[in-house]
Every structure is written in C-alpha cells, then in structure tokens.
CSV table of C-alpha atoms in Angstrom, one decimal:
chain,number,residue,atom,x,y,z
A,99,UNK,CA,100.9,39.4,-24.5
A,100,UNK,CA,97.4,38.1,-24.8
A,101,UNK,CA,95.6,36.7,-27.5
A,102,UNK,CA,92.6,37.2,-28.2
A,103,UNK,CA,91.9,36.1,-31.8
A,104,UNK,CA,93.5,34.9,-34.7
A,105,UNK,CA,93.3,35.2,-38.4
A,106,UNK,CA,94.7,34.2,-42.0
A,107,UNK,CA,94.8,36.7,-44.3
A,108,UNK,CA,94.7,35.6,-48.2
A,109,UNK,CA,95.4,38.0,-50.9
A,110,UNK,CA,93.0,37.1,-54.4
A,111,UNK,CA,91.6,38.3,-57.3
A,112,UNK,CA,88.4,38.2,-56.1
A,113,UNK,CA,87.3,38.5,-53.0
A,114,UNK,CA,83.4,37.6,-53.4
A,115,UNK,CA,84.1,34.8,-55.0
A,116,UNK,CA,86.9,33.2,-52.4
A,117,UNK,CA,84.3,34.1,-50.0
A,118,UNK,CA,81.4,32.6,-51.2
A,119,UNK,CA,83.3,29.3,-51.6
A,120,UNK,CA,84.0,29.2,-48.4
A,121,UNK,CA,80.2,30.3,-47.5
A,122,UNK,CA,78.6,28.3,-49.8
A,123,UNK,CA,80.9,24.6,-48.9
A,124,UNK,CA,82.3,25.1,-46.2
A,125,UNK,CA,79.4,26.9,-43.6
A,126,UNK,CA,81.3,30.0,-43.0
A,127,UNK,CA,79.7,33.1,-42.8
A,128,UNK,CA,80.7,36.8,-43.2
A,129,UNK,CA,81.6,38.6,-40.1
A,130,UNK,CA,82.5,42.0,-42.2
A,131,UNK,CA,83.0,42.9,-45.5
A,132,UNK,CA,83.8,45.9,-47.5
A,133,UNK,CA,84.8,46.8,-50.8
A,134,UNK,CA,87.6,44.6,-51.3
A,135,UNK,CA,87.8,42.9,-47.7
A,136,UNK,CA,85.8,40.0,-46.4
A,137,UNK,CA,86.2,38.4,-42.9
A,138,UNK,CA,84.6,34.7,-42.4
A,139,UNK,CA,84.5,33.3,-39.5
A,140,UNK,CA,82.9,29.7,-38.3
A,141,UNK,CA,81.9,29.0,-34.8
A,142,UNK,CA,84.2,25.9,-34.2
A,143,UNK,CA,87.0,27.2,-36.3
A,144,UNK,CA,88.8,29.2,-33.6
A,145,UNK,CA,89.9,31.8,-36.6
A,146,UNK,CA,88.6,34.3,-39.0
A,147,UNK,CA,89.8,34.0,-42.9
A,148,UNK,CA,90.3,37.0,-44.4
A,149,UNK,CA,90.3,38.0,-47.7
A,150,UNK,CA,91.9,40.8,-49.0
A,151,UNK,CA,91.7,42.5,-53.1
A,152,UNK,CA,94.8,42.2,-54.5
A,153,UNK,CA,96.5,45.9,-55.1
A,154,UNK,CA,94.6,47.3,-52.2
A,155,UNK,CA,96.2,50.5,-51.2
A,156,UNK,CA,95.4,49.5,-47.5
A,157,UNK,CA,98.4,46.8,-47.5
A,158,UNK,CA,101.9,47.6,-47.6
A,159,UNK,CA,103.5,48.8,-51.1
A,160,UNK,CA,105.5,45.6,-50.8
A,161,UNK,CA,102.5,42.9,-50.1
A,162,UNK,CA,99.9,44.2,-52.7
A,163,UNK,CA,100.1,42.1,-55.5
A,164,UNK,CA,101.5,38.7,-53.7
A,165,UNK,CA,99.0,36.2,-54.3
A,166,UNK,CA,97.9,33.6,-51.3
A,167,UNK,CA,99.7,31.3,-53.6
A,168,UNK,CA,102.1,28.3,-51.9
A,169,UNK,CA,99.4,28.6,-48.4
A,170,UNK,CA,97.4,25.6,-47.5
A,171,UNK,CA,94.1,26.4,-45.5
A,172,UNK,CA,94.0,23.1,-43.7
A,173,UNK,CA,90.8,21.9,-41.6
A,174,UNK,CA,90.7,19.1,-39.1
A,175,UNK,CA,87.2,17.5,-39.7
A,176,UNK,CA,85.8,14.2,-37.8
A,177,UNK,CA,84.0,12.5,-41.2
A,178,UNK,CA,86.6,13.0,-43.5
A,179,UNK,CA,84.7,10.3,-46.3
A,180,UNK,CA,81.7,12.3,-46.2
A,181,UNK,CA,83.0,15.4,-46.8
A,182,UNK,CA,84.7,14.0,-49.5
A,183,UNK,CA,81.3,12.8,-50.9
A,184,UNK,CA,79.6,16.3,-50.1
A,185,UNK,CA,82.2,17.9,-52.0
A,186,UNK,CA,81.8,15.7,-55.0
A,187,UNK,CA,78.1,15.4,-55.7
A,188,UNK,CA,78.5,20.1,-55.0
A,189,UNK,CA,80.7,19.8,-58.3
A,190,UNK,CA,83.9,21.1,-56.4
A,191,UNK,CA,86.6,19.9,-58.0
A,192,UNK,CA,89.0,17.6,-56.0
A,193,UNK,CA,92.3,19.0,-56.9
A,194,UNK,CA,94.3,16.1,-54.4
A,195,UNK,CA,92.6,13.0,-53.9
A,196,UNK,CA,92.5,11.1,-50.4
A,197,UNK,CA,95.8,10.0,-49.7
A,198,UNK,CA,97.3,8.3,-46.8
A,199,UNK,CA,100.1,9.4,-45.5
A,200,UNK,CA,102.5,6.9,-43.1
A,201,UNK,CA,102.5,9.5,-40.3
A,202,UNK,CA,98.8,9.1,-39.8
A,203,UNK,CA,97.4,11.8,-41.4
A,204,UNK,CA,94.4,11.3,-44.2
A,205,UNK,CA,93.8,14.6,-46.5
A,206,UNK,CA,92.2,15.6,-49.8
A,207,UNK,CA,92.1,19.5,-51.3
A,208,UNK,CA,90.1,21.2,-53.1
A,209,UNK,CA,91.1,25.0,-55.0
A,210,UNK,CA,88.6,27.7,-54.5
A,211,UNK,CA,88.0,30.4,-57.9
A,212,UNK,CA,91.1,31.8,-56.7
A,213,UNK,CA,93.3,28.9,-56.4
A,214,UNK,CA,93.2,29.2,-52.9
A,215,UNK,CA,93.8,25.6,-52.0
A,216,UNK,CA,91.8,24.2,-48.9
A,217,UNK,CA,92.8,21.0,-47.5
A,218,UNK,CA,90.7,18.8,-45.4
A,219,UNK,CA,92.8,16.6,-43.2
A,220,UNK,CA,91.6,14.4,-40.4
A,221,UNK,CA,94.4,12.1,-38.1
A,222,UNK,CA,94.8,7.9,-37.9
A,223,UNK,CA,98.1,8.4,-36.6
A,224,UNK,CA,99.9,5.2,-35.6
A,225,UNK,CA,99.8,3.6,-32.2
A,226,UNK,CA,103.3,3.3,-30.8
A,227,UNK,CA,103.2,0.6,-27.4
C-alpha cells in the first residue's frame, strides 16, 4: 500500500460555516466544495479537513447523522502565545485555556460554529539525562 494523502472527515450542521472558521483563523483554504461538502487543505498541514452535511445521502445509512462530536482537530504550531493572542483580539472564543500538562505538552482549544473543537498544542516536553 501507498499513501498518498490523508484526510479528516467531520460531519456538521453546517458546512460553510465550519469552513469558513477554519478559512477565516486558521489560513486554510478550499480545495473543493460542493453542496454540502467542503475540502480545506493548508500547505504545511500535510492533510485535507473535510467537511461533510450531516444526513447526506452520499454517507452510509449508518454514519449520516453522527456528529464530529468527542474528535479533537489538534495542530502543532511553533508560537503557541501568539496564536493564543491572535485568537483573542479575532473574538474566537477560548473554550480551554493554556494549560500545562506534566508530559510536556502546552495546548488551548477553541470550538468552531459547529462545536468542532480545534486544539492548538505545541511540545516542552521534559529532558530526561
């Protein structure tokens, strides 16, 4: 098998707005869209994010109404302060504040109009000698 891309795919409400979210704070940008269906993608991200309409007779009987609900969309960013600050003075909501976890990792989230929670981590894990 080879790999040759990878993707999340996130049921919601409203697919415009999840994607616009992500557009509009995040620097994505739409790689296809359709009624119902949005792909974003992000040059450094290595994935696409997919958002999908809830009750879209495209899925599977038994995956149409299941919400993204319980996911995490975590990011790995290098300024993890400042994008705490660009977040803030956008008037997204922070929905987890920074917290500091012993195993190194730093993180903060933020829910998109979906409730789509996206979680910006970066990593100060401990130095073992």
């Amino acid at each position: 098998m080879q790999i040759t891309a990878s993707a999340v795919c996130l049921n919601v409400e409203d697919v415009p707005a999840s994607s616009e979210f992500l557009k509009r704070h995040f620097g994505f940008r739409e790689e296809m869209a359709a009624a119902g269906f949005a792909s974003l993608t992000r040059d450094d991200v290595g994935m696409n994010v997919v958002f999908l309409r809830r009750g879209l007779a495209s899925l599977p009987a038994d995956q149409r109404d299941d919400h993204a609900g319980g996911l995490i969309l975590a990011f790995t960013v290098t300024d993890l302060e400042g994008e705490l600050a660009r977040l803030r003075n956008e008037g997204v909501e922070i929905t987890m504040p920074l917290t500091d976890e012993e195993w190194g990792e730093r993180a903060f989230q933020v829910r998109d109009p979906n409730g789509v929670i996206v979680q910006l981590v970066d990593w100060n894990a401990p130095t073992t000698s």
